[in-house]
Amino acid sequence: AYPPAYTAAQVDDVIVKLERNVERHLATLTSAVKGVAAERDLLSSAENNRDLLMKAVKGEKDYLDKIFGGSCERIGRLRLVLDR
């Protein structure tokens, strides 16, 4: 078998960064300069999440289930942050 294109630690890392950047973006909505920087960082985090999720969907389904299945915590966290 090939090594996976992503690890659970990588998934957790990109989710944490996205959560942090959403909070920062929401906190800087009233500041034009800080808001632009926060928005840029948020979009970069969203892009990283998208790329990793695309790898996950294209990869082995048993591994996908191992990383995102079970308690579904990771998917739940992503959905929560996207709903904000």
mmCIF file of C-alpha atoms in Angstrom:
data_model
loop_
_atom_site.group_PDB
_atom_site.id
_atom_site.type_symbol
_atom_site.label_atom_id
_atom_site.label_comp_id
_atom_site.label_asym_id
_atom_site.label_seq_id
_atom_site.Cartn_x
_atom_site.Cartn_y
_atom_site.Cartn_z
ATOM 1 C CA ALA A 1 0.000 0.000 0.000
ATOM 2 C CA TYR A 2 1.100 3.528 -0.673
ATOM 3 C CA PRO A 3 1.693 5.941 2.184
ATOM 4 C CA PRO A 4 -1.338 8.173 2.738
ATOM 5 C CA ALA A 5 -1.337 11.624 1.138
ATOM 6 C CA TYR A 6 -2.271 13.149 4.510
ATOM 7 C CA THR A 7 -2.177 12.287 8.188
ATOM 8 C CA ALA A 8 -4.555 12.817 11.089
ATOM 9 C CA ALA A 9 -2.093 15.359 12.511
ATOM 10 C CA GLN A 10 -2.132 17.328 9.242
ATOM 11 C CA VAL A 11 -5.934 17.325 9.227
ATOM 12 C CA ASP A 12 -6.040 18.542 12.822
ATOM 13 C CA ASP A 13 -3.465 21.231 12.059
ATOM 14 C CA VAL A 14 -5.349 22.711 9.096
ATOM 15 C CA ILE A 15 -8.635 22.632 11.024
ATOM 16 C CA VAL A 16 -7.082 24.441 14.015
ATOM 17 C CA LYS A 17 -5.582 27.076 11.712
ATOM 18 C CA LEU A 18 -8.938 27.590 10.010
ATOM 19 C CA GLU A 19 -10.735 27.903 13.357
ATOM 20 C CA ARG A 20 -8.139 30.405 14.568
ATOM 21 C CA ASN A 21 -8.328 32.461 11.367
ATOM 22 C CA VAL A 22 -12.135 32.578 11.453
ATOM 23 C CA GLU A 23 -12.005 33.914 15.026
ATOM 24 C CA ARG A 24 -9.385 36.475 14.038
ATOM 25 C CA HIS A 25 -11.405 37.548 11.015
ATOM 26 C CA LEU A 26 -14.566 37.980 13.096
ATOM 27 C CA ALA A 27 -12.618 40.009 15.670
ATOM 28 C CA THR A 28 -11.243 42.392 13.031
ATOM 29 C CA LEU A 29 -14.393 43.136 11.051
ATOM 30 C CA THR A 30 -14.373 46.778 12.174
ATOM 31 C CA SER A 31 -10.743 47.415 11.207
ATOM 32 C CA ALA A 32 -10.077 47.915 7.509
ATOM 33 C CA VAL A 33 -6.335 47.193 7.621
ATOM 34 C CA LYS A 34 -6.420 44.324 10.124
ATOM 35 C CA GLY A 35 -9.553 42.997 8.457
ATOM 36 C CA VAL A 36 -7.856 42.683 5.073
ATOM 37 C CA ALA A 37 -4.917 40.778 6.578
ATOM 38 C CA ALA A 38 -7.254 38.514 8.563
ATOM 39 C CA GLU A 39 -9.357 37.854 5.476
ATOM 40 C CA ARG A 40 -6.274 36.957 3.445
ATOM 41 C CA ASP A 41 -5.153 34.502 6.150
ATOM 42 C CA LEU A 42 -8.658 33.041 6.374
ATOM 43 C CA LEU A 43 -8.809 32.464 2.634
ATOM 44 C CA SER A 44 -5.384 30.828 2.712
ATOM 45 C CA SER A 45 -6.540 28.492 5.505
ATOM 46 C CA ALA A 46 -9.716 27.673 3.617
ATOM 47 C CA GLU A 47 -7.639 26.844 0.541
ATOM 48 C CA ASN A 48 -5.387 24.529 2.570
ATOM 49 C CA ASN A 49 -8.453 22.762 3.977
ATOM 50 C CA ARG A 50 -9.934 22.389 0.512
ATOM 51 C CA ASP A 51 -6.718 20.914 -0.852
ATOM 52 C CA LEU A 52 -6.422 18.422 1.987
ATOM 53 C CA LEU A 53 -10.079 17.401 1.702
ATOM 54 C CA MET A 54 -9.645 16.867 -2.039
ATOM 55 C CA LYS A 55 -6.711 14.545 -1.320
ATOM 56 C CA ALA A 56 -8.832 12.713 1.230
ATOM 57 C CA VAL A 57 -11.760 12.210 -1.126
ATOM 58 C CA LYS A 58 -9.509 11.048 -3.965
ATOM 59 C CA GLY A 59 -7.607 8.627 -1.720
ATOM 60 C CA GLU A 60 -8.365 5.308 -0.127
ATOM 61 C CA LYS A 61 -11.857 5.236 1.338
ATOM 62 C CA ASP A 62 -10.937 3.073 4.353
ATOM 63 C CA TYR A 63 -8.287 5.622 5.341
ATOM 64 C CA LEU A 64 -10.753 8.457 4.794
ATOM 65 C CA ASP A 65 -13.167 6.706 7.144
ATOM 66 C CA LYS A 66 -10.397 6.142 9.696
ATOM 67 C CA ILE A 67 -9.485 9.839 9.756
ATOM 68 C CA PHE A 68 -12.919 11.455 9.336
ATOM 69 C CA GLY A 69 -15.265 8.701 10.534
ATOM 70 C CA GLY A 70 -15.869 7.404 14.025
ATOM 71 C CA SER A 71 -17.005 10.293 16.184
ATOM 72 C CA CYS A 72 -16.982 12.591 13.120
ATOM 73 C CA GLU A 73 -15.326 15.254 15.266
ATOM 74 C CA ARG A 74 -13.179 16.586 12.437
ATOM 75 C CA ILE A 75 -16.079 16.929 10.005
ATOM 76 C CA GLY A 76 -18.188 18.472 12.756
ATOM 77 C CA ARG A 77 -15.524 21.051 13.513
ATOM 78 C CA LEU A 78 -15.239 21.942 9.830
ATOM 79 C CA ARG A 79 -19.002 22.305 9.482
ATOM 80 C CA LEU A 80 -19.158 24.461 12.607
ATOM 81 C CA VAL A 81 -16.447 26.810 11.412
ATOM 82 C CA LEU A 82 -17.989 27.065 7.948
ATOM 83 C CA ASP A 83 -21.365 27.976 9.444
ATOM 84 C CA ARG A 84 -19.831 30.955 11.219
#
